[in-house]
PDB file of C-alpha atoms in Angstrom:
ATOM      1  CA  UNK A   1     322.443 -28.829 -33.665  1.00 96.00           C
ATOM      2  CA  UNK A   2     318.835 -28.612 -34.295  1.00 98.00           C
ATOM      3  CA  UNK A   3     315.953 -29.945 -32.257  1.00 98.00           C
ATOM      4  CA  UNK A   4     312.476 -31.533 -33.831  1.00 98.00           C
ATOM      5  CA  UNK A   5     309.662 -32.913 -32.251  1.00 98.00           C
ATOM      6  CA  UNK A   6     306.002 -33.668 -32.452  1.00 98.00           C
ATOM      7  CA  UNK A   7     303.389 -32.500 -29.872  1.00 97.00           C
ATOM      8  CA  UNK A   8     300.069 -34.344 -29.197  1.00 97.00           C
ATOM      9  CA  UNK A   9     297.068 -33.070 -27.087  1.00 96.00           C
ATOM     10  CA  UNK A  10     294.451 -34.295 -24.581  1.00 91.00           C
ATOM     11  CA  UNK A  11     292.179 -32.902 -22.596  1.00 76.00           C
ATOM     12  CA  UNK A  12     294.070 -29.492 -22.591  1.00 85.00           C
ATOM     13  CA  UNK A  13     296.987 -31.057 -21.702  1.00 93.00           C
ATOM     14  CA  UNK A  14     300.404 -31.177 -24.311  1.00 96.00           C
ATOM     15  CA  UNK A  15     302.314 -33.619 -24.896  1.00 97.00           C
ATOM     16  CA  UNK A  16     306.042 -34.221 -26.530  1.00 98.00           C
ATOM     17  CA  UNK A  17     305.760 -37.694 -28.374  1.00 98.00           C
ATOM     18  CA  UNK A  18     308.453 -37.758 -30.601  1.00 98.00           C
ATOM     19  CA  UNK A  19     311.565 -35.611 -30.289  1.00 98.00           C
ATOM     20  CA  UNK A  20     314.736 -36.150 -32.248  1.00 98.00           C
ATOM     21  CA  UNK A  21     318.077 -33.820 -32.140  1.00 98.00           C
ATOM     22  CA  UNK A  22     320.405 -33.753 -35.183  1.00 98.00           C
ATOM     23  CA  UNK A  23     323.480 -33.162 -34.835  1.00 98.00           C
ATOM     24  CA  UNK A  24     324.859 -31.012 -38.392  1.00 96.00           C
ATOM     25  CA  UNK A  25     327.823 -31.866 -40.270  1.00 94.00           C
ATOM     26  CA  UNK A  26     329.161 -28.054 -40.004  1.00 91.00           C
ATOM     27  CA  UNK A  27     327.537 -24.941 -39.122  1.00 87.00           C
ATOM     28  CA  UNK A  28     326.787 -23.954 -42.228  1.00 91.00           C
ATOM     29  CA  UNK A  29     324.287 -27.224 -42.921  1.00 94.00           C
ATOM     30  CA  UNK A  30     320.653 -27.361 -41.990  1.00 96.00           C
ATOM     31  CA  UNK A  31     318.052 -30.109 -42.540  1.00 97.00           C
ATOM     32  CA  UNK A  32     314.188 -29.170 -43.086  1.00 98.00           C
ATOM     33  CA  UNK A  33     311.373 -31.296 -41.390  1.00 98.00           C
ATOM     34  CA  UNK A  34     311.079 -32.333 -44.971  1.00 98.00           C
ATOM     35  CA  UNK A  35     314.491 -33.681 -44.799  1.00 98.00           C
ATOM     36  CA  UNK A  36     313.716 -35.134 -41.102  1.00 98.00           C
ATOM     37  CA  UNK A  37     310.720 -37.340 -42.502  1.00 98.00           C
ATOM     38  CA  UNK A  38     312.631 -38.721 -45.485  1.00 98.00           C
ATOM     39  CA  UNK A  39     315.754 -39.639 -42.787  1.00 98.00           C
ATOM     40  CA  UNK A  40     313.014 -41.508 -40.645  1.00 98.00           C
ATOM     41  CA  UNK A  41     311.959 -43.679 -43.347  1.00 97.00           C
ATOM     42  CA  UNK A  42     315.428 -45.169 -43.031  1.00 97.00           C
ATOM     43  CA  UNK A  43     315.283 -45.312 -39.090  1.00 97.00           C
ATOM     44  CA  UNK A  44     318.394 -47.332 -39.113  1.00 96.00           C
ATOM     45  CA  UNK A  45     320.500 -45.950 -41.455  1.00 97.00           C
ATOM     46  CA  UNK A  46     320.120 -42.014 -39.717  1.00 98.00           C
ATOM     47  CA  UNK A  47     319.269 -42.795 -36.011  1.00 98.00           C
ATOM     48  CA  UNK A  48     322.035 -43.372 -33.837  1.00 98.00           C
ATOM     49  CA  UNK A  49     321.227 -44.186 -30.511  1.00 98.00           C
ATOM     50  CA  UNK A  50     318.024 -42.915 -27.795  1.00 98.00           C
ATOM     51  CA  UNK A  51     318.642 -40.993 -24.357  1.00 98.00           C
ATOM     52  CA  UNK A  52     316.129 -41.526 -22.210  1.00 98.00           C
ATOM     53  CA  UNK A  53     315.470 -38.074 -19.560  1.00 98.00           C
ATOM     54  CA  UNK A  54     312.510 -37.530 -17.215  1.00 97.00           C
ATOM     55  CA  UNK A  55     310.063 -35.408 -18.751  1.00 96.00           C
ATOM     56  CA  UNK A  56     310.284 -32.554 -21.566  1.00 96.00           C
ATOM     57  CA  UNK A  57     310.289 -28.812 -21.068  1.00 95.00           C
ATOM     58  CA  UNK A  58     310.245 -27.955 -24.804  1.00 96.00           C
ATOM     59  CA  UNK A  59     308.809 -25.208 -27.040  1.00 96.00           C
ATOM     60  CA  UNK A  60     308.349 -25.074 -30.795  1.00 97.00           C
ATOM     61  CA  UNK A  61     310.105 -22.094 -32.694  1.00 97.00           C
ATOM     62  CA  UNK A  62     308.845 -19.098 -32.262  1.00 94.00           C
ATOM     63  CA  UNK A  63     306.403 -19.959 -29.166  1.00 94.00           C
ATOM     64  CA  UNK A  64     306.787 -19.424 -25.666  1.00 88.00           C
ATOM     65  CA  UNK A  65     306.673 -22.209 -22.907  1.00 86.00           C
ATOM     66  CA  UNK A  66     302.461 -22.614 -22.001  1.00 85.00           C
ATOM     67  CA  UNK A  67     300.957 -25.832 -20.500  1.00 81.00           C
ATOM     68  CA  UNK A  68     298.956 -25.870 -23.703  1.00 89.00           C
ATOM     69  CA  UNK A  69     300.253 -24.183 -26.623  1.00 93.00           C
ATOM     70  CA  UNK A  70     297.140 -23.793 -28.302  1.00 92.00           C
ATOM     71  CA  UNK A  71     296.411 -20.804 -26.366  1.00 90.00           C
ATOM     72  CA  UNK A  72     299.241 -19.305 -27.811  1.00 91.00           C
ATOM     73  CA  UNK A  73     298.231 -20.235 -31.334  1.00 91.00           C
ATOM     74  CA  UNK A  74     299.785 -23.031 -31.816  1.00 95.00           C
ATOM     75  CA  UNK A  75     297.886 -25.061 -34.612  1.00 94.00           C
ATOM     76  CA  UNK A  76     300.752 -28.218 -35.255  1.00 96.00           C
ATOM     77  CA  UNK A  77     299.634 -31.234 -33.156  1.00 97.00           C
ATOM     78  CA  UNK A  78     300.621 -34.553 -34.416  1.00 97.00           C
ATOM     79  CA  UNK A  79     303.494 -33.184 -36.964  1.00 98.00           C
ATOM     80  CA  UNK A  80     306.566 -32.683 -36.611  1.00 98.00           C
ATOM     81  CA  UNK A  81     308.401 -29.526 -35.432  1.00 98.00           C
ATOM     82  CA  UNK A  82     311.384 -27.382 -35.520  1.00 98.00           C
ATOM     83  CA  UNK A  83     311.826 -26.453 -31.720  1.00 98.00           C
ATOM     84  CA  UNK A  84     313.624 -24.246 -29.763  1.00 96.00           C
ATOM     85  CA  UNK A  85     317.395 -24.940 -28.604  1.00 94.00           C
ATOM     86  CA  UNK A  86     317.612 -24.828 -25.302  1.00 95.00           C
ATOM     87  CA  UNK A  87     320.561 -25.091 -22.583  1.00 95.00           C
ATOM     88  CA  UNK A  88     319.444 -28.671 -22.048  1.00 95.00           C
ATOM     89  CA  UNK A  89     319.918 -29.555 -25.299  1.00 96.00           C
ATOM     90  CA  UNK A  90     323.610 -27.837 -25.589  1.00 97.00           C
ATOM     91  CA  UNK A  91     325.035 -30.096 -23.055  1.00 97.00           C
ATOM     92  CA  UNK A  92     323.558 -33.166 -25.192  1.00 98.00           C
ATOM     93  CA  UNK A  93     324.655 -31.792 -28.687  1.00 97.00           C
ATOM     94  CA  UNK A  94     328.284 -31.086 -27.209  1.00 97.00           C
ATOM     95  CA  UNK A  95     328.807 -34.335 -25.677  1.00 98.00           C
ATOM     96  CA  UNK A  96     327.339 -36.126 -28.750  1.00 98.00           C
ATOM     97  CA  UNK A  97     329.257 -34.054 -31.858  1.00 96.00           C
ATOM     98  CA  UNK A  98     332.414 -35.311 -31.912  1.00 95.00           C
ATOM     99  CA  UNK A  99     331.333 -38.851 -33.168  1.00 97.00           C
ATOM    100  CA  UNK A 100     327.511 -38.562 -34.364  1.00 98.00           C
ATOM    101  CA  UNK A 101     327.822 -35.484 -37.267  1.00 97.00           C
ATOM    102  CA  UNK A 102     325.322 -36.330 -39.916  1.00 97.00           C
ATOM    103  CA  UNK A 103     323.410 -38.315 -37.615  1.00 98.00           C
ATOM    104  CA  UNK A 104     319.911 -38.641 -35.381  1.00 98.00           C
ATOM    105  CA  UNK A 105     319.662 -38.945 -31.786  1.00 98.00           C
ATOM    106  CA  UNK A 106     316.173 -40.052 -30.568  1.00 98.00           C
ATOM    107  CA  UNK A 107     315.069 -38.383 -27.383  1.00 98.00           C
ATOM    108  CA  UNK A 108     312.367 -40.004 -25.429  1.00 98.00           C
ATOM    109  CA  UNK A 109     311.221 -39.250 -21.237  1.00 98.00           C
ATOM    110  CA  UNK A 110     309.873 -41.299 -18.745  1.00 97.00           C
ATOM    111  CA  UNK A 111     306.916 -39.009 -18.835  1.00 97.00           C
ATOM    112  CA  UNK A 112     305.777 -36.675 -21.717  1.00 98.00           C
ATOM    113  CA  UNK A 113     303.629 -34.311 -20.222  1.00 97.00           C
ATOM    114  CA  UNK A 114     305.528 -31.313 -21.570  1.00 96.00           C
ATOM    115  CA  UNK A 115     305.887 -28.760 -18.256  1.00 94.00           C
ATOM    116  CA  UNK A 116     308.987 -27.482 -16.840  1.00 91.00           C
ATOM    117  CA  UNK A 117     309.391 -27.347 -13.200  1.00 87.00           C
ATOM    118  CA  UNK A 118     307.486 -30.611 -12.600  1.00 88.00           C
ATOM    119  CA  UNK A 119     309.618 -31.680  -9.847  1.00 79.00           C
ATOM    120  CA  UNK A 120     308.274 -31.553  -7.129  1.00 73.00           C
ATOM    121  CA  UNK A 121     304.611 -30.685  -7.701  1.00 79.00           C
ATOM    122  CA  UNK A 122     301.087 -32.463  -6.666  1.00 92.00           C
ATOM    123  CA  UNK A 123     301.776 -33.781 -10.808  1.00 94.00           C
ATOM    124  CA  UNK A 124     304.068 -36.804  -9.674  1.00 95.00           C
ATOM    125  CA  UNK A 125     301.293 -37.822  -7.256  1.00 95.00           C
ATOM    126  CA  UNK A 126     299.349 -37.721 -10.360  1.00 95.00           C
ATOM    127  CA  UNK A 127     301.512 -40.192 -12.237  1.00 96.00           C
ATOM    128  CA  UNK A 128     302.128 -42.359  -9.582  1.00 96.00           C
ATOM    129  CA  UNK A 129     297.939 -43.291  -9.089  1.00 96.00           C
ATOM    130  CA  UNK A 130     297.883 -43.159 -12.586  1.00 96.00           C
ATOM    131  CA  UNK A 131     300.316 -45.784 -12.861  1.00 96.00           C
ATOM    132  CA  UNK A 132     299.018 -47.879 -10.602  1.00 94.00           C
ATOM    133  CA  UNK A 133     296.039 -48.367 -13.025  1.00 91.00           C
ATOM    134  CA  UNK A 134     298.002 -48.491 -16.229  1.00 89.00           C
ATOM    135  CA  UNK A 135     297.593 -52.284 -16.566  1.00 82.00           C
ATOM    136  CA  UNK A 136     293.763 -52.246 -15.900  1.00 86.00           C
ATOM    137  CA  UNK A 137     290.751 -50.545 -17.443  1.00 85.00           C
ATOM    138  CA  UNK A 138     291.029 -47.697 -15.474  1.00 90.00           C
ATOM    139  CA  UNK A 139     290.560 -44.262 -16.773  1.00 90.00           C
ATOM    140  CA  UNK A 140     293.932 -42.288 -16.099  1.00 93.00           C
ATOM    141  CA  UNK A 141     294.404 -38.413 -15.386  1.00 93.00           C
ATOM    142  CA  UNK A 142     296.649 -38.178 -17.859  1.00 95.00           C
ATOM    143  CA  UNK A 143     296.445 -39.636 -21.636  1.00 95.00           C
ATOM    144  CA  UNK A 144     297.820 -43.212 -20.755  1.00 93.00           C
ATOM    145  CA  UNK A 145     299.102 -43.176 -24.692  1.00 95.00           C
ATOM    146  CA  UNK A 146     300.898 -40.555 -24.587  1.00 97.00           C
ATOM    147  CA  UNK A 147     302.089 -39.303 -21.441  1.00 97.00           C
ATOM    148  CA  UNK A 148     303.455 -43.055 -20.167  1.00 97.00           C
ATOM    149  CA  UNK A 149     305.597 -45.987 -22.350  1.00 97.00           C
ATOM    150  CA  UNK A 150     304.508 -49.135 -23.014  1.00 95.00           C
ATOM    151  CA  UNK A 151     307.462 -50.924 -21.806  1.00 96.00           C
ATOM    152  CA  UNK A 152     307.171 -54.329 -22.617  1.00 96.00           C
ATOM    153  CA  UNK A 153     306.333 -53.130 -26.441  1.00 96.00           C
ATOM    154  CA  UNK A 154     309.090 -50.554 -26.551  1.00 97.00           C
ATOM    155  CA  UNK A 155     310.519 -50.407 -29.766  1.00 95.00           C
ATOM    156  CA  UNK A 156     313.756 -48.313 -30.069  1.00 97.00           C
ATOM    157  CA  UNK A 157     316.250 -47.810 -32.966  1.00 96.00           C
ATOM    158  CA  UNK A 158     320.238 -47.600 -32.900  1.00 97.00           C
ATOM    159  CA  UNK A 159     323.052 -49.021 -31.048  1.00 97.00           C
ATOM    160  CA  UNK A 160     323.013 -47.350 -27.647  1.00 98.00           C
ATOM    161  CA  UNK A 161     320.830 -46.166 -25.083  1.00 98.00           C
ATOM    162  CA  UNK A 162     321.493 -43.074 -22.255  1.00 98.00           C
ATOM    163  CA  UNK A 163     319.952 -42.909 -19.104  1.00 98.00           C
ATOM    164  CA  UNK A 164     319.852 -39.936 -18.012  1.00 98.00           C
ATOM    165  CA  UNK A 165     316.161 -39.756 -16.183  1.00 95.00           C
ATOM    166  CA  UNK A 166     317.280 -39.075 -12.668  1.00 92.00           C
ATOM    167  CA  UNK A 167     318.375 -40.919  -9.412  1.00 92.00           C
ATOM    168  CA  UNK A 168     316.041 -39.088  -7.069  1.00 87.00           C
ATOM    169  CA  UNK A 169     312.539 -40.984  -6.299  1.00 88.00           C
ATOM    170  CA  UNK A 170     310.426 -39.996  -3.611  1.00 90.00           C
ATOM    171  CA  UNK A 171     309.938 -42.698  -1.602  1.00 90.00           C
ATOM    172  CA  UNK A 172     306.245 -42.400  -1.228  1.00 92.00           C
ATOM    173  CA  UNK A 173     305.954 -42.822  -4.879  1.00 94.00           C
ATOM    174  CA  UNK A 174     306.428 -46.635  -5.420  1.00 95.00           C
ATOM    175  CA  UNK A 175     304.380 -47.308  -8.815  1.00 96.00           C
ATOM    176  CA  UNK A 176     306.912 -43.998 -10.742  1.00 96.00           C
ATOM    177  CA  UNK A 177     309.838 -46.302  -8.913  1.00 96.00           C
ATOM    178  CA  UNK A 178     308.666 -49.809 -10.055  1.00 96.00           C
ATOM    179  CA  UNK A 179     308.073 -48.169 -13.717  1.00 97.00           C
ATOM    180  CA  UNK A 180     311.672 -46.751 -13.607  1.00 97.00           C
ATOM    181  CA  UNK A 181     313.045 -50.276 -12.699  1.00 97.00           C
ATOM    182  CA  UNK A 182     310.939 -51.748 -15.508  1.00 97.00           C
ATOM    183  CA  UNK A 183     312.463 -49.797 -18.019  1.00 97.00           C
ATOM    184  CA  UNK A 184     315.643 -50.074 -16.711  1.00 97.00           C
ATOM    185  CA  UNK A 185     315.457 -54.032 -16.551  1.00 97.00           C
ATOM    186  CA  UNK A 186     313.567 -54.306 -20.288  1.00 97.00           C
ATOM    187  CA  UNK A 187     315.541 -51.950 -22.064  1.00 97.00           C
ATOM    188  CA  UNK A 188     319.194 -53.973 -20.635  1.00 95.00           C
ATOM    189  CA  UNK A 189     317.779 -57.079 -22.223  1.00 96.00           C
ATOM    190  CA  UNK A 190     318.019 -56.078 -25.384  1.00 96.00           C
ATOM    191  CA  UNK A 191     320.546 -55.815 -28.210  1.00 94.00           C
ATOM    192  CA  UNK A 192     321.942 -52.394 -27.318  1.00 97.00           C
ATOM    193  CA  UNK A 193     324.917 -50.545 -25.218  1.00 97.00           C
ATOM    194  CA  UNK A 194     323.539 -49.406 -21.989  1.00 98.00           C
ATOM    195  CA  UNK A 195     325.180 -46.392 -20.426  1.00 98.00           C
ATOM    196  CA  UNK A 196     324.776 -43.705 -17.823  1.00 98.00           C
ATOM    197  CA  UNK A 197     326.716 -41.770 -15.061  1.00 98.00           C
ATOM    198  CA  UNK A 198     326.840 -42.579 -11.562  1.00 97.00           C
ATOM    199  CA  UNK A 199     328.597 -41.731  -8.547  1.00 96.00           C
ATOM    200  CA  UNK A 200     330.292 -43.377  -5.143  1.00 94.00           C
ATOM    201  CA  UNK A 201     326.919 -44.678  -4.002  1.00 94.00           C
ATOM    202  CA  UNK A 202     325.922 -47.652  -6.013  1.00 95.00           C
ATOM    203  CA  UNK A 203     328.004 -49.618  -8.302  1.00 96.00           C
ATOM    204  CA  UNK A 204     326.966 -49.635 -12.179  1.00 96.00           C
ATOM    205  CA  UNK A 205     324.828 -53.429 -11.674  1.00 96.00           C
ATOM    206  CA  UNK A 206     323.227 -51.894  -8.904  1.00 96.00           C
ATOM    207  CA  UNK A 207     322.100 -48.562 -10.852  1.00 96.00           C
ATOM    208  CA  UNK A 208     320.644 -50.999 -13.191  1.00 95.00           C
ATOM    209  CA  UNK A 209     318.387 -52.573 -10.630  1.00 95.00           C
ATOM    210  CA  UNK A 210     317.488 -49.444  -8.921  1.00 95.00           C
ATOM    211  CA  UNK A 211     316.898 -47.011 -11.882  1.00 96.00           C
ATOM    212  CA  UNK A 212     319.682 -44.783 -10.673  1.00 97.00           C
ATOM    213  CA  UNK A 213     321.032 -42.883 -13.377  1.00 98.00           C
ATOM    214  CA  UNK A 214     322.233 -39.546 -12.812  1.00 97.00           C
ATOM    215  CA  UNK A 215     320.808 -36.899 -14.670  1.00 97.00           C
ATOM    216  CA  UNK A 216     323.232 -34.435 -17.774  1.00 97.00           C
ATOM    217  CA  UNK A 217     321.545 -32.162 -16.163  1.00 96.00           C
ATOM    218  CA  UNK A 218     322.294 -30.382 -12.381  1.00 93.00           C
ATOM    219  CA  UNK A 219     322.621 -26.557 -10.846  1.00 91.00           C
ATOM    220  CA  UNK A 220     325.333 -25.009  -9.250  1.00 93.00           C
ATOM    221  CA  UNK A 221     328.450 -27.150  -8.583  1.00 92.00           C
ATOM    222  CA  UNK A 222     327.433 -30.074 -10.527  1.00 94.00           C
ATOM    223  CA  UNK A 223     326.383 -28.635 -13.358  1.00 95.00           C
ATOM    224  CA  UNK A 224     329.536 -28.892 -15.240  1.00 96.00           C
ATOM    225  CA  UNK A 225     330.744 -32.197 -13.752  1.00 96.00           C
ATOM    226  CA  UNK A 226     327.386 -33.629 -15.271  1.00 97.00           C
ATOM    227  CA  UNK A 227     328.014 -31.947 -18.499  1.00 97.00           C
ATOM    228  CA  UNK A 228     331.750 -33.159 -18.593  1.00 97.00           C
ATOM    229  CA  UNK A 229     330.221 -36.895 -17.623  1.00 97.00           C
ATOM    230  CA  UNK A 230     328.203 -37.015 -20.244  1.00 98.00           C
ATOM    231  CA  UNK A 231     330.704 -36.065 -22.985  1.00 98.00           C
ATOM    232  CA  UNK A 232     332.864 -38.885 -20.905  1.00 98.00           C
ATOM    233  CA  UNK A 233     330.425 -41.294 -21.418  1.00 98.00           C
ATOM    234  CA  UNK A 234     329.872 -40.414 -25.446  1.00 98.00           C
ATOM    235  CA  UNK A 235     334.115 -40.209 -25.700  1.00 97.00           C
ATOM    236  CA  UNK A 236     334.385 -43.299 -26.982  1.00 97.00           C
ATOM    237  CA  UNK A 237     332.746 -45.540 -29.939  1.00 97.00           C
ATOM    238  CA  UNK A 238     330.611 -47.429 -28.656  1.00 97.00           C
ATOM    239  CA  UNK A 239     329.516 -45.153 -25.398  1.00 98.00           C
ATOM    240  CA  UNK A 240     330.839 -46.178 -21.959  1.00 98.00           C
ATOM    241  CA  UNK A 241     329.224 -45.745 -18.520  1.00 98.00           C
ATOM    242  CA  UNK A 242     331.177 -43.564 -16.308  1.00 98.00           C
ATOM    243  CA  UNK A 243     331.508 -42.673 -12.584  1.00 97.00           C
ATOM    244  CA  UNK A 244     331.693 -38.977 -11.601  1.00 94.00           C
ATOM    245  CA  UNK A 245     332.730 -37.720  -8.178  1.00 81.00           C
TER     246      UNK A 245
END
């Protein structure tokens, strides 16, 4: 596996706009950002599928996690990026090897301010006033370009999509829910396979409607009954949506 990505930055804030995993042939076979670019001038030839998570917690090579990496010298905006594997990516790569070797997986978030531990902080409160301007004139906290998606022009590439953003909405945030469920309803109108995990308390139409897609991701107990979901849901060609207990 190896991770690349391209950060953007506003108003000392960073960004993860672009982030793509590949998944190598053998261990012995690398790819170069060089070789990245020339794979994404054939988008659909080289990338597979997208998996849609919450928000990014990701580092370039060789830098440490900072809310703005240019105070550690980082000097890359607006290219792309090796960047650091991390455990979060592990669970992806193994659930996606055993059919997609060779091959591009596209991962985008529901928000792309790049901070980890952004659950639950004053930052959600953020995004929720922010999006309750999006569709106006309004100026936004954070960079309404890159932070949030333009839904209804959403372009994505490959056969299937993953949800994998998270079931677990505060209830006081209505405008982060109603964005969720926008994406949700778009994205299952167009030409692609649809999958996620869910459990016992809504049926797979309902997660559709609701936004409620478990996340690959979990602590203690559920960590590796998420991790063996996901390589449930990626067992077969094309992906399937399963139901974990």
């Amino acid at each position: 596996m190896q991770v690349f990505g391209k950060f953007s930055t506003n108003f000392d804030m960073d960004y993860l706009v672009e982030q793509y995993i590949y998944i190598n042939e053998n261990e012995d076979e690398k790819i170069s950002v060089a070789d990245l670019e020339n794979m994404l001038k054939k988008k659909r030839k080289h990338v597979v599928g997208t998996i849609f998570l919450y928000n990014p917690e990701e580092t370039p090579t060789g830098y440490k996690m900072s809310r703005f990496l240019q105070d550690e010298g980082f000097d890359k905006y607006d290219e792309y990026v090796t960047i650091q594997e991390t455990p979060r990516m592990y669970v992806l790569n193994a659930a996606l090897k055993e059919h997609y070797k060779g091959k591009l997986v596209e991962i985008r978030y529901l928000f792309n301010y790049n901070r980890e531990n952004i659950e639950p902080t004053p930052i959600l409160e953020e995004f929720d006033a922010d999006l309750d301007k999006f569709t106006s004139t309004q100026l936004t906290r954070y960079d309404r370009h890159l932070n949030y998606i333009d839904i209804p022009n959403i372009r994505l590439t490959g056969k299937f999509v993953f949800f994998g953003m998270g079931h677990k909405y505060d209830r006081h945030h209505k405008n982060i829910i109603a964005y969720a469920r926008a994406l949700s309803e778009h994205v299952n109108k167009l030409d692609k396979t649809v999958v996620f995990m869910h459990d016992n308390n809504y049926d797979a139409e309902e997660c559709k409607e609701i936004a409620y897609f478990l996340s690959p991701f979990a602590t203690g107990k559920m960590r590796q009954i998420r991790a063996n979901g996901i390589k449930e849901v990626f067992k077969t060609i094309p992906p399937q949506i399963v139901k974990i207990s």
